[in-house]
Structures are given as structure tokens and as C-alpha cells.
PDB file of C-alpha atoms in Angstrom:
ATOM      1  CA  MET V 549      -1.023 -40.079  -5.348  1.00 33.00           C
ATOM      2  CA  ALA V 550      -4.830 -40.318  -5.252  1.00 35.00           C
ATOM      3  CA  ALA V 551      -4.726 -43.832  -6.720  1.00 39.00           C
ATOM      4  CA  MET V 552      -2.918 -44.989  -3.606  1.00 39.00           C
ATOM      5  CA  ASN V 553      -5.845 -44.026  -1.402  1.00 43.00           C
ATOM      6  CA  HIS V 554      -7.314 -47.476  -1.813  1.00 61.00           C
ATOM      7  CA  ARG V 555      -4.151 -49.135  -0.553  1.00 91.00           C
ATOM      8  CA  VAL V 556      -4.902 -50.336   2.938  1.00 96.00           C
ATOM      9  CA  VAL V 557      -2.079 -50.901   5.400  1.00 97.00           C
ATOM     10  CA  THR V 558      -2.903 -52.653   8.659  1.00 97.00           C
ATOM     11  CA  VAL V 559      -0.696 -51.647  11.588  1.00 97.00           C
ATOM     12  CA  PHE V 560      -0.634 -54.043  14.531  1.00 96.00           C
ATOM     13  CA  GLY V 561       0.443 -52.165  17.641  1.00 94.00           C
ATOM     14  CA  GLY V 562      -0.624 -48.909  15.995  1.00 93.00           C
ATOM     15  CA  THR V 563      -1.220 -47.179  19.328  1.00 92.00           C
ATOM     16  CA  GLY V 564       2.254 -47.918  20.731  1.00 91.00           C
ATOM     17  CA  PHE V 565       5.331 -45.696  21.016  1.00 93.00           C
ATOM     18  CA  LEU V 566       6.565 -46.507  17.495  1.00 96.00           C
ATOM     19  CA  GLY V 567       3.271 -47.731  15.991  1.00 95.00           C
ATOM     20  CA  ARG V 568       1.355 -44.467  16.406  1.00 95.00           C
ATOM     21  CA  ARG V 569       4.109 -42.627  14.516  1.00 96.00           C
ATOM     22  CA  VAL V 570       4.130 -45.274  11.773  1.00 97.00           C
ATOM     23  CA  VAL V 571       0.369 -44.677  11.402  1.00 96.00           C
ATOM     24  CA  ARG V 572       0.926 -40.925  10.951  1.00 95.00           C
ATOM     25  CA  HIS V 573       3.680 -41.381   8.360  1.00 96.00           C
ATOM     26  CA  LEU V 574       1.603 -43.893   6.374  1.00 96.00           C
ATOM     27  CA  ARG V 575      -1.386 -41.558   6.558  1.00 94.00           C
ATOM     28  CA  ASP V 576       0.775 -38.707   5.228  1.00 93.00           C
ATOM     29  CA  GLY V 577       1.878 -41.055   2.449  1.00 90.00           C
ATOM     30  CA  GLU V 578      -1.728 -41.306   1.241  1.00 85.00           C
ATOM     31  CA  PHE V 579      -2.365 -44.809   2.539  1.00 94.00           C
ATOM     32  CA  PHE V 580      -5.624 -45.836   4.160  1.00 95.00           C
ATOM     33  CA  VAL V 581      -4.498 -47.064   7.585  1.00 96.00           C
ATOM     34  CA  ARG V 582      -6.238 -49.699   9.652  1.00 96.00           C
ATOM     35  CA  ILE V 583      -5.067 -49.457  13.252  1.00 96.00           C
ATOM     36  CA  ALA V 584      -5.345 -52.900  14.819  1.00 95.00           C
ATOM     37  CA  SER V 585      -5.005 -52.980  18.592  1.00 90.00           C
ATOM     38  CA  ARG V 586      -6.548 -54.496  21.672  1.00 86.00           C
ATOM     39  CA  HIS V 587      -7.742 -51.064  22.753  1.00 84.00           C
ATOM     40  CA  PRO V 588      -9.393 -49.373  19.756  1.00 83.00           C
ATOM     41  CA  GLU V 589     -10.606 -46.547  21.995  1.00 85.00           C
ATOM     42  CA  ARG V 590      -6.934 -45.591  22.483  1.00 87.00           C
ATOM     43  CA  ALA V 591      -6.607 -45.096  18.734  1.00 87.00           C
ATOM     44  CA  LYS V 592      -9.635 -42.784  18.759  1.00 85.00           C
ATOM     45  CA  LYS V 593      -8.025 -40.749  21.536  1.00 88.00           C
ATOM     46  CA  LEU V 594      -4.744 -40.526  19.651  1.00 88.00           C
ATOM     47  CA  PHE V 595      -6.021 -39.865  16.148  1.00 87.00           C
ATOM     48  CA  GLY V 596      -9.593 -38.644  16.613  1.00 83.00           C
ATOM     49  CA  SER V 597     -12.482 -40.439  14.929  1.00 80.00           C
ATOM     50  CA  ASP V 598     -13.243 -38.176  11.978  1.00 83.00           C
ATOM     51  CA  ASP V 599     -10.368 -38.996   9.597  1.00 88.00           C
ATOM     52  CA  PRO V 600     -11.791 -41.035   6.691  1.00 90.00           C
ATOM     53  CA  GLN V 601      -8.280 -42.397   5.954  1.00 90.00           C
ATOM     54  CA  LEU V 602      -7.959 -44.026   9.387  1.00 92.00           C
ATOM     55  CA  GLN V 603      -9.918 -46.965  10.709  1.00 92.00           C
ATOM     56  CA  SER V 604      -9.577 -48.402  14.185  1.00 92.00           C
ATOM     57  CA  VAL V 605     -10.273 -52.111  14.681  1.00 92.00           C
ATOM     58  CA  GLU V 606     -10.071 -54.357  17.723  1.00 91.00           C
ATOM     59  CA  ALA V 607      -7.582 -57.168  17.203  1.00 91.00           C
ATOM     60  CA  ASN V 608      -5.764 -59.439  19.582  1.00 89.00           C
ATOM     61  CA  ILE V 609      -2.561 -60.781  18.005  1.00 89.00           C
ATOM     62  CA  HIS V 610      -3.054 -64.061  19.879  1.00 89.00           C
ATOM     63  CA  ASP V 611      -6.230 -64.680  17.898  1.00 90.00           C
ATOM     64  CA  GLU V 612      -6.001 -66.033  14.306  1.00 92.00           C
ATOM     65  CA  ARG V 613      -9.534 -64.944  13.419  1.00 94.00           C
ATOM     66  CA  ALA V 614      -9.053 -61.367  14.637  1.00 94.00           C
ATOM     67  CA  ILE V 615      -5.791 -61.092  12.674  1.00 95.00           C
ATOM     68  CA  ALA V 616      -7.429 -62.453   9.510  1.00 96.00           C
ATOM     69  CA  ASP V 617     -10.273 -59.932   9.848  1.00 95.00           C
ATOM     70  CA  ALA V 618      -7.836 -57.046  10.371  1.00 95.00           C
ATOM     71  CA  LEU V 619      -5.928 -58.077   7.230  1.00 96.00           C
ATOM     72  CA  ALA V 620      -8.913 -58.507   4.897  1.00 94.00           C
ATOM     73  CA  GLY V 621      -8.216 -56.637   1.665  1.00 94.00           C
ATOM     74  CA  ALA V 622      -4.955 -55.116   2.933  1.00 95.00           C
ATOM     75  CA  TYR V 623      -2.085 -54.233   0.609  1.00 95.00           C
ATOM     76  CA  GLY V 624       0.477 -54.079   3.409  1.00 96.00           C
ATOM     77  CA  VAL V 625       0.948 -54.872   7.070  1.00 97.00           C
ATOM     78  CA  VAL V 626       3.253 -53.550   9.774  1.00 98.00           C
ATOM     79  CA  ASN V 627       3.808 -55.586  12.927  1.00 97.00           C
ATOM     80  CA  ALA V 628       4.954 -53.051  15.519  1.00 95.00           C
ATOM     81  CA  VAL V 629       3.844 -55.059  18.552  1.00 93.00           C
ATOM     82  CA  SER V 630       6.494 -55.476  21.225  1.00 89.00           C
ATOM     83  CA  LEU V 631       6.778 -56.523  24.833  1.00 85.00           C
ATOM     84  CA  TYR V 632       9.419 -55.481  27.357  1.00 79.00           C
ATOM     85  CA  VAL V 633       8.136 -57.086  30.546  1.00 78.00           C
ATOM     86  CA  GLU V 634       6.564 -60.543  30.634  1.00 80.00           C
ATOM     87  CA  GLN V 635       3.218 -60.752  32.443  1.00 79.00           C
ATOM     88  CA  GLY V 636       1.111 -63.901  32.665  1.00 82.00           C
ATOM     89  CA  GLN V 637       0.175 -65.078  29.159  1.00 83.00           C
ATOM     90  CA  GLU V 638       2.076 -62.186  27.597  1.00 87.00           C
ATOM     91  CA  THR V 639       5.525 -63.707  27.243  1.00 90.00           C
ATOM     92  CA  PHE V 640       8.408 -62.876  24.895  1.00 91.00           C
ATOM     93  CA  HIS V 641       7.735 -66.198  23.172  1.00 93.00           C
ATOM     94  CA  SER V 642       3.983 -65.645  22.788  1.00 92.00           C
ATOM     95  CA  VAL V 643       4.384 -62.082  21.445  1.00 92.00           C
ATOM     96  CA  HIS V 644       7.691 -62.009  19.563  1.00 94.00           C
ATOM     97  CA  VAL V 645       7.568 -65.546  18.156  1.00 95.00           C
ATOM     98  CA  GLU V 646       4.063 -67.055  18.110  1.00 94.00           C
ATOM     99  CA  SER V 647       2.144 -63.855  17.345  1.00 95.00           C
ATOM    100  CA  ALA V 648       4.764 -62.688  14.850  1.00 96.00           C
ATOM    101  CA  ARG V 649       4.389 -66.029  13.040  1.00 97.00           C
ATOM    102  CA  ARG V 650       0.586 -65.748  13.190  1.00 97.00           C
ATOM    103  CA  VAL V 651       0.576 -62.243  11.632  1.00 97.00           C
ATOM    104  CA  ALA V 652       3.042 -63.282   8.893  1.00 97.00           C
ATOM    105  CA  ALA V 653       1.176 -66.519   8.070  1.00 97.00           C
ATOM    106  CA  GLN V 654      -2.211 -64.770   7.931  1.00 97.00           C
ATOM    107  CA  ALA V 655      -0.724 -61.971   5.793  1.00 97.00           C
ATOM    108  CA  HIS V 656       0.625 -64.567   3.358  1.00 97.00           C
ATOM    109  CA  ARG V 657      -2.721 -66.373   3.289  1.00 96.00           C
ATOM    110  CA  ALA V 658      -4.597 -63.093   2.684  1.00 95.00           C
ATOM    111  CA  GLY V 659      -2.391 -62.250  -0.291  1.00 95.00           C
ATOM    112  CA  VAL V 660      -0.931 -59.153   1.399  1.00 95.00           C
ATOM    113  CA  GLU V 661       1.885 -57.782  -0.790  1.00 94.00           C
ATOM    114  CA  ARG V 662       4.131 -56.129   1.809  1.00 95.00           C
ATOM    115  CA  LEU V 663       5.011 -57.029   5.371  1.00 97.00           C
ATOM    116  CA  ALA V 664       7.265 -54.910   7.578  1.00 97.00           C
ATOM    117  CA  HIS V 665       8.212 -56.642  10.819  1.00 98.00           C
ATOM    118  CA  ILE V 666       9.743 -54.497  13.573  1.00 97.00           C
ATOM    119  CA  SER V 667      12.502 -56.314  15.438  1.00 96.00           C
ATOM    120  CA  GLY V 668      15.583 -54.795  17.070  1.00 94.00           C
ATOM    121  CA  ILE V 669      19.333 -54.421  16.547  1.00 94.00           C
ATOM    122  CA  GLY V 670      21.229 -57.347  18.013  1.00 90.00           C
ATOM    123  CA  SER V 671      18.318 -59.831  17.679  1.00 92.00           C
ATOM    124  CA  ASP V 672      20.018 -63.204  17.897  1.00 91.00           C
ATOM    125  CA  VAL V 673      18.726 -66.747  18.387  1.00 93.00           C
ATOM    126  CA  ALA V 674      21.976 -67.638  20.200  1.00 92.00           C
ATOM    127  CA  SER V 675      21.799 -64.824  22.773  1.00 89.00           C
ATOM    128  CA  PRO V 676      21.828 -65.720  26.480  1.00 85.00           C
ATOM    129  CA  SER V 677      19.140 -63.017  26.943  1.00 87.00           C
ATOM    130  CA  LEU V 678      15.645 -64.482  26.539  1.00 89.00           C
ATOM    131  CA  TYR V 679      14.330 -61.199  25.101  1.00 90.00           C
ATOM    132  CA  ILE V 680      17.065 -60.913  22.436  1.00 91.00           C
ATOM    133  CA  ARG V 681      16.778 -64.626  21.628  1.00 94.00           C
ATOM    134  CA  LYS V 682      12.997 -64.438  21.107  1.00 95.00           C
ATOM    135  CA  ARG V 683      13.411 -61.367  18.901  1.00 94.00           C
ATOM    136  CA  GLY V 684      15.830 -63.417  16.777  1.00 96.00           C
ATOM    137  CA  GLU V 685      13.463 -66.408  16.628  1.00 97.00           C
ATOM    138  CA  GLY V 686      10.665 -64.024  15.658  1.00 97.00           C
ATOM    139  CA  GLU V 687      12.606 -62.852  12.603  1.00 97.00           C
ATOM    140  CA  LEU V 688      13.149 -66.464  11.489  1.00 97.00           C
ATOM    141  CA  VAL V 689       9.505 -67.512  11.833  1.00 97.00           C
ATOM    142  CA  VAL V 690       8.333 -64.364  10.017  1.00 97.00           C
ATOM    143  CA  ARG V 691      10.633 -65.068   7.063  1.00 97.00           C
ATOM    144  CA  ALA V 692       9.571 -68.721   7.049  1.00 97.00           C
ATOM    145  CA  ALA V 693       5.890 -67.714   6.824  1.00 97.00           C
ATOM    146  CA  PHE V 694       6.301 -64.669   4.546  1.00 97.00           C
ATOM    147  CA  ALA V 695       9.470 -65.042   2.476  1.00 95.00           C
ATOM    148  CA  ASP V 696       9.608 -61.441   1.218  1.00 95.00           C
ATOM    149  CA  ALA V 697       9.069 -59.795   4.603  1.00 96.00           C
ATOM    150  CA  THR V 698      11.118 -56.677   5.319  1.00 97.00           C
ATOM    151  CA  ILE V 699      12.658 -56.719   8.777  1.00 97.00           C
ATOM    152  CA  ILE V 700      13.396 -53.402  10.470  1.00 97.00           C
ATOM    153  CA  ARG V 701      15.794 -53.458  13.397  1.00 97.00           C
ATOM    154  CA  PRO V 702      15.884 -50.143  15.226  1.00 96.00           C
ATOM    155  CA  ALA V 703      18.571 -49.263  17.741  1.00 95.00           C
ATOM    156  CA  VAL V 704      17.327 -48.112  21.156  1.00 92.00           C
ATOM    157  CA  MET V 705      14.708 -45.479  20.284  1.00 92.00           C
ATOM    158  CA  PHE V 706      14.184 -42.110  21.916  1.00 90.00           C
ATOM    159  CA  GLY V 707      11.486 -39.481  21.596  1.00 89.00           C
ATOM    160  CA  PRO V 708       8.870 -37.653  23.650  1.00 84.00           C
ATOM    161  CA  ASP V 709       7.099 -40.126  26.014  1.00 80.00           C
ATOM    162  CA  ASP V 710       9.647 -42.926  25.504  1.00 82.00           C
ATOM    163  CA  ALA V 711      10.372 -45.512  28.184  1.00 76.00           C
ATOM    164  CA  PHE V 712      14.171 -45.241  28.146  1.00 79.00           C
ATOM    165  CA  PHE V 713      15.225 -41.656  27.819  1.00 82.00           C
ATOM    166  CA  THR V 714      12.440 -40.086  29.900  1.00 80.00           C
ATOM    167  CA  ILE V 715      13.266 -42.314  32.895  1.00 81.00           C
ATOM    168  CA  ILE V 716      16.987 -41.472  32.615  1.00 87.00           C
ATOM    169  CA  LEU V 717      16.169 -37.763  32.520  1.00 86.00           C
ATOM    170  CA  LYS V 718      13.923 -38.071  35.579  1.00 87.00           C
ATOM    171  CA  LEU V 719      16.612 -39.924  37.512  1.00 88.00           C
ATOM    172  CA  LEU V 720      19.387 -37.522  36.472  1.00 91.00           C
ATOM    173  CA  ARG V 721      17.284 -34.653  37.795  1.00 91.00           C
ATOM    174  CA  ARG V 722      16.579 -36.402  41.089  1.00 91.00           C
ATOM    175  CA  LEU V 723      19.852 -38.111  41.896  1.00 89.00           C
ATOM    176  CA  PRO V 724      23.044 -36.162  42.621  1.00 88.00           C
ATOM    177  CA  ILE V 725      24.884 -39.479  42.200  1.00 93.00           C
ATOM    178  CA  TYR V 726      23.787 -41.539  39.203  1.00 94.00           C
ATOM    179  CA  PRO V 727      24.341 -45.331  39.271  1.00 93.00           C
ATOM    180  CA  MET V 728      25.614 -46.543  35.893  1.00 94.00           C
ATOM    181  CA  PHE V 729      25.155 -49.970  34.346  1.00 94.00           C
ATOM    182  CA  GLY V 730      28.608 -51.500  34.772  1.00 95.00           C
ATOM    183  CA  ARG V 731      31.374 -49.038  33.933  1.00 95.00           C
ATOM    184  CA  GLY V 732      29.272 -47.294  31.309  1.00 95.00           C
ATOM    185  CA  LEU V 733      31.178 -48.796  28.383  1.00 96.00           C
ATOM    186  CA  THR V 734      28.271 -50.425  26.510  1.00 96.00           C
ATOM    187  CA  ARG V 735      27.913 -48.760  23.105  1.00 97.00           C
ATOM    188  CA  LEU V 736      24.590 -47.269  21.978  1.00 95.00           C
ATOM    189  CA  GLN V 737      23.459 -45.648  18.741  1.00 96.00           C
ATOM    190  CA  PRO V 738      20.127 -44.095  19.739  1.00 94.00           C
ATOM    191  CA  ALA V 739      17.633 -43.534  16.924  1.00 96.00           C
ATOM    192  CA  TYR V 740      14.834 -40.971  16.956  1.00 95.00           C
ATOM    193  CA  VAL V 741      11.491 -42.806  16.932  1.00 96.00           C
ATOM    194  CA  GLY V 742      10.108 -40.512  14.213  1.00 96.00           C
ATOM    195  CA  ASP V 743      12.947 -41.532  11.874  1.00 97.00           C
ATOM    196  CA  VAL V 744      12.255 -45.238  12.470  1.00 98.00           C
ATOM    197  CA  ALA V 745       8.550 -44.618  11.752  1.00 98.00           C
ATOM    198  CA  GLU V 746       9.438 -42.819   8.524  1.00 97.00           C
ATOM    199  CA  ALA V 747      11.750 -45.694   7.533  1.00 97.00           C
ATOM    200  CA  THR V 748       8.885 -48.139   8.078  1.00 97.00           C
ATOM    201  CA  ALA V 749       6.493 -46.062   5.958  1.00 96.00           C
ATOM    202  CA  ARG V 750       9.106 -45.792   3.177  1.00 95.00           C
ATOM    203  CA  VAL V 751       9.513 -49.571   3.130  1.00 94.00           C
ATOM    204  CA  LEU V 752       5.759 -49.867   2.440  1.00 93.00           C
ATOM    205  CA  GLN V 753       5.936 -47.184  -0.250  1.00 90.00           C
ATOM    206  CA  GLY V 754       9.114 -48.484  -1.891  1.00 82.00           C
ATOM    207  CA  THR V 755       9.434 -50.761  -4.868  1.00 76.00           C
ATOM    208  CA  GLU V 756      11.783 -53.235  -3.162  1.00 72.00           C
ATOM    209  CA  THR V 757       9.871 -56.502  -2.903  1.00 73.00           C
ATOM    210  CA  HIS V 758      12.457 -59.114  -1.950  1.00 81.00           C
ATOM    211  CA  ALA V 759      13.433 -59.949   1.629  1.00 88.00           C
ATOM    212  CA  ILE V 760      15.674 -57.283   3.126  1.00 93.00           C
ATOM    213  CA  THR V 761      16.735 -56.329   6.653  1.00 96.00           C
ATOM    214  CA  TYR V 762      17.387 -52.714   7.632  1.00 97.00           C
ATOM    215  CA  GLU V 763      19.323 -51.716  10.740  1.00 97.00           C
ATOM    216  CA  CYS V 764      18.326 -48.238  11.854  1.00 97.00           C
ATOM    217  CA  GLY V 765      20.809 -46.560  14.182  1.00 96.00           C
ATOM    218  CA  GLY V 766      21.184 -42.828  14.795  1.00 96.00           C
ATOM    219  CA  PRO V 767      24.040 -40.673  13.448  1.00 96.00           C
ATOM    220  CA  ARG V 768      26.328 -41.167  16.442  1.00 96.00           C
ATOM    221  CA  VAL V 769      27.619 -44.013  18.608  1.00 97.00           C
ATOM    222  CA  TYR V 770      27.998 -43.238  22.323  1.00 97.00           C
ATOM    223  CA  SER V 771      29.297 -45.243  25.231  1.00 97.00           C
ATOM    224  CA  TYR V 772      26.563 -45.427  27.880  1.00 95.00           C
ATOM    225  CA  LYS V 773      28.599 -42.991  29.986  1.00 96.00           C
ATOM    226  CA  GLU V 774      28.891 -40.511  27.072  1.00 96.00           C
ATOM    227  CA  PHE V 775      25.171 -40.893  26.441  1.00 94.00           C
ATOM    228  CA  LEU V 776      24.348 -39.991  30.069  1.00 95.00           C
ATOM    229  CA  ARG V 777      26.746 -37.016  29.895  1.00 94.00           C
ATOM    230  CA  ALA V 778      25.117 -35.795  26.664  1.00 92.00           C
ATOM    231  CA  VAL V 779      21.623 -35.992  28.190  1.00 90.00           C
ATOM    232  CA  ALA V 780      22.768 -34.315  31.432  1.00 92.00           C
ATOM    233  CA  HIS V 781      24.564 -31.582  29.494  1.00 91.00           C
ATOM    234  CA  GLU V 782      21.479 -30.721  27.404  1.00 87.00           C
ATOM    235  CA  ALA V 783      19.386 -30.632  30.590  1.00 88.00           C
ATOM    236  CA  GLY V 784      21.933 -28.386  32.332  1.00 91.00           C
ATOM    237  CA  LEU V 785      22.838 -31.043  34.916  1.00 92.00           C
ATOM    238  CA  LYS V 786      26.212 -32.226  36.246  1.00 92.00           C
ATOM    239  CA  PRO V 787      25.593 -35.564  37.963  1.00 92.00           C
ATOM    240  CA  LYS V 788      28.328 -37.713  39.482  1.00 95.00           C
ATOM    241  CA  LEU V 789      28.283 -40.992  37.540  1.00 96.00           C
ATOM    242  CA  ILE V 790      29.288 -44.067  39.525  1.00 96.00           C
ATOM    243  CA  PRO V 791      29.846 -47.577  38.145  1.00 97.00           C
ATOM    244  CA  ILE V 792      27.707 -50.382  39.610  1.00 96.00           C
ATOM    245  CA  PRO V 793      28.606 -53.984  38.648  1.00 96.00           C
ATOM    246  CA  PHE V 794      26.079 -55.815  36.483  1.00 95.00           C
ATOM    247  CA  ALA V 795      25.762 -58.576  39.105  1.00 94.00           C
ATOM    248  CA  ALA V 796      24.360 -56.009  41.556  1.00 96.00           C
ATOM    249  CA  TRP V 797      21.917 -54.736  38.911  1.00 94.00           C
ATOM    250  CA  HIS V 798      20.695 -58.285  38.255  1.00 93.00           C
ATOM    251  CA  ALA V 799      20.000 -58.798  41.976  1.00 94.00           C
ATOM    252  CA  LEU V 800      18.247 -55.441  42.237  1.00 93.00           C
ATOM    253  CA  ALA V 801      16.130 -56.143  39.136  1.00 91.00           C
ATOM    254  CA  TRP V 802      15.132 -59.549  40.491  1.00 92.00           C
ATOM    255  CA  PHE V 803      13.615 -57.842  43.546  1.00 92.00           C
ATOM    256  CA  ALA V 804      12.191 -54.968  41.484  1.00 89.00           C
ATOM    257  CA  GLU V 805      10.251 -57.389  39.285  1.00 85.00           C
ATOM    258  CA  MET V 806       8.086 -58.275  42.284  1.00 87.00           C
ATOM    259  CA  LEU V 807       6.668 -54.735  42.199  1.00 86.00           C
ATOM    260  CA  PRO V 808       3.548 -53.933  40.131  1.00 81.00           C
ATOM    261  CA  SER V 809       5.511 -51.633  37.784  1.00 77.00           C
ATOM    262  CA  PRO V 810       9.205 -52.444  38.206  1.00 80.00           C
ATOM    263  CA  PRO V 811      11.614 -49.492  37.768  1.00 77.00           C
ATOM    264  CA  VAL V 812      14.191 -51.904  36.322  1.00 81.00           C
ATOM    265  CA  THR V 813      13.887 -55.454  34.956  1.00 83.00           C
ATOM    266  CA  ARG V 814      16.468 -58.208  34.425  1.00 85.00           C
ATOM    267  CA  ASN V 815      15.724 -58.023  30.721  1.00 82.00           C
ATOM    268  CA  GLN V 816      16.722 -54.326  30.696  1.00 83.00           C
ATOM    269  CA  VAL V 817      19.919 -55.121  32.586  1.00 89.00           C
ATOM    270  CA  GLU V 818      20.767 -57.859  30.062  1.00 87.00           C
ATOM    271  CA  LEU V 819      20.142 -55.442  27.192  1.00 86.00           C
ATOM    272  CA  MET V 820      22.540 -52.944  28.760  1.00 89.00           C
ATOM    273  CA  GLN V 821      25.318 -55.563  28.730  1.00 91.00           C
ATOM    274  CA  VAL V 822      25.300 -55.802  24.937  1.00 91.00           C
ATOM    275  CA  ASP V 823      26.370 -53.132  22.420  1.00 93.00           C
ATOM    276  CA  ASN V 824      23.355 -51.739  20.518  1.00 93.00           C
ATOM    277  CA  VAL V 825      25.007 -50.528  17.312  1.00 96.00           C
ATOM    278  CA  SER V 826      24.034 -51.064  13.674  1.00 95.00           C
ATOM    279  CA  SER V 827      26.308 -53.136  11.470  1.00 93.00           C
ATOM    280  CA  PRO V 828      28.065 -51.135   8.710  1.00 91.00           C
ATOM    281  CA  GLU V 829      27.359 -53.997   6.260  1.00 93.00           C
ATOM    282  CA  MET V 830      23.594 -53.685   6.706  1.00 95.00           C
ATOM    283  CA  PRO V 831      21.377 -51.230   4.833  1.00 96.00           C
ATOM    284  CA  GLY V 832      19.806 -48.572   7.061  1.00 96.00           C
ATOM    285  CA  PHE V 833      18.448 -45.032   7.086  1.00 97.00           C
ATOM    286  CA  GLY V 834      20.769 -43.946   4.259  1.00 95.00           C
ATOM    287  CA  GLU V 835      19.404 -46.530   1.824  1.00 94.00           C
ATOM    288  CA  LEU V 836      15.888 -45.315   2.589  1.00 95.00           C
ATOM    289  CA  GLY V 837      16.852 -41.697   1.912  1.00 95.00           C
ATOM    290  CA  ILE V 838      16.576 -40.607   5.549  1.00 96.00           C
ATOM    291  CA  SER V 839      19.146 -38.469   7.284  1.00 96.00           C
ATOM    292  CA  PRO V 840      18.453 -39.284  10.952  1.00 96.00           C
ATOM    293  CA  TYR V 841      18.127 -36.704  13.704  1.00 94.00           C
ATOM    294  CA  SER V 842      20.823 -36.662  16.369  1.00 92.00           C
ATOM    295  CA  LEU V 843      20.097 -37.067  20.052  1.00 90.00           C
ATOM    296  CA  GLU V 844      21.246 -33.491  20.744  1.00 88.00           C
ATOM    297  CA  GLU V 845      18.915 -32.042  18.077  1.00 87.00           C
ATOM    298  CA  MET V 846      15.884 -33.804  19.503  1.00 86.00           C
ATOM    299  CA  LEU V 847      16.787 -33.428  23.189  1.00 82.00           C
ATOM    300  CA  GLN V 848      15.746 -29.805  23.336  1.00 77.00           C
ATOM    301  CA  GLU V 849      12.315 -30.660  21.969  1.00 75.00           C
ATOM    302  CA  ILE V 850      11.920 -33.510  24.471  1.00 71.00           C
ATOM    303  CA  LEU V 851      13.166 -31.392  27.377  1.00 71.00           C
ATOM    304  CA  TRP V 852      10.600 -28.801  26.397  1.00 67.00           C
ATOM    305  CA  ASP V 853       7.924 -31.460  27.043  1.00 62.00           C
ATOM    306  CA  HIS V 854       9.282 -32.243  30.490  1.00 53.00           C
TER     307      HIS V 854
END
């Protein structure tokens, strides 16, 4: 494996929820990892500054020059940058489409051999949801700029310090009556973030070089109601789940978005109206030799943290 030490992989968004785990898996796979983010000091906090196999660089994905510098001499690149709430210049279009195209085009120009682009299950250019639509457009522009790009579409991810599961757990503990999105029938296939990170690292290590899309969903499909029950059960809670129509959620989210850190956004409500399940026709964890952790297996570890 020593020969691989010189293989540099640049990870954009390497300090994020998924990105930091991708960095660790690549590092364990003997790659030299360049962590490109707007806040390089965050990378130093996360990974320390004395690992010779890790390098932290400042790079803004809206800046061609910074991207080109971060990609100089790289063998592979992972784009794990994502945005869930639009703020000012940071829009779904600017991040998921324009910046995704910029990274892919610069990677192609730099002669990078492998590009893994993180998208999401259900990404679709025809979706009424702006977020889902821009994710879909992002995939198209990446493939147009870098024909052999690998696209990884995770299902909703969970893990310690996530933005989805941790909030649900907090609310279940606080509220005797839990308001559900709609009637709780939306289907989810939650994937453990560590498994998605491992899948991403394996794509970079693999020998597959033509364009391929992986859909990474966990081992079980839940309805939203079953998912809440599973979480509550593991946490020893018995909340009363009540259905709230989506129209009411949309109104609530519209008001919430005026707050500095909204507890719920319209984009999240839209996402909860669509099933988030991998397609059986698409390759996924199995094809990458990963047997994914179940929600129940990981819940105890996460609960331990909270």
C-alpha cells in the first residue's frame, strides 16, 4: 500500500458531517488527503495538525482559482459540499449546480483521474422542490464536465451530531405529543453516515473508471411513523404521535425561516413529502462490499452521546 501514499485526494467540504468521515476513511486507505474548506482552522481542530498524510487548505468553491490550487497534482477529488438552507449568495443553485460544475470542470482540466460527487437519493431535475431539482441539475452538469464522474446518492443520513436524527431525539424527549409530517407515511431508508463515507472512499480506491451512480440506503425501509417509533423505543420513550397536514407545516416553516436559525424550513417540509428510498435497480452498498449498519445498531451509540 505504501505506493499509494503519493496519491492525493482533495475533499471539498472535508470538515462537514459526511466530509470529515470521508477524510478519515481515505486516510485509513493510505491516501494523502487535502482537506479543502473555507475554514481550514476547523480541519485542524478536527484532525489535529501533526498528521503528515493530511493537509488543510483554504478554498472557496465559488472561486475558480482556489479550486484549481486545491486540485493541483491530485489523483482524485470528492465534492461533499452541501447546503440545506439558502442564505444570501449561498443558494441551492450556486452551491449544488454552479460550484459542482466548477469543481468538475477544474478537476477535468487538472487531469484528475477520479471524481466522486455526493448528491442525494431522489435528485430530480423535474421535482417541484427547488432543493431536489438543483441536486438533479448538479448531477447533470458534473457529468457534462467530467464524463466518468461517480455520483453517490445517500439516503437521509444519521450519526452522532447529525442535523436530522439529533433534533428528532431532542423533540421526542421534550414533547409528550409529537407532531408528525402529514400522516407519517413517507418512506425513509436511513443510512449511517460512516457507511456512506466508507462507500465514497471505496469508490476512490476501486478500479471502476466509467460513469456510475450508487444509491446508498440503509438495510431497512421505514415509514416516517415507524422511524419515529423506532427512535423513541431505543430512547425508552412513548410519545403520542399526531398527524399534522403538510399545508400547516409549510405555513409554519415560512414563518420559521425568518428566524436566525430556523427549527424547520420549507425545503425540509418538501423533502418529507417525498419517499427517500434507494431504487433496487441501482448499485449501492452491496456492490461496494459494504454491509450497512441498521438504525437500531447505531442508535445506542448515538444515545450514549446525548
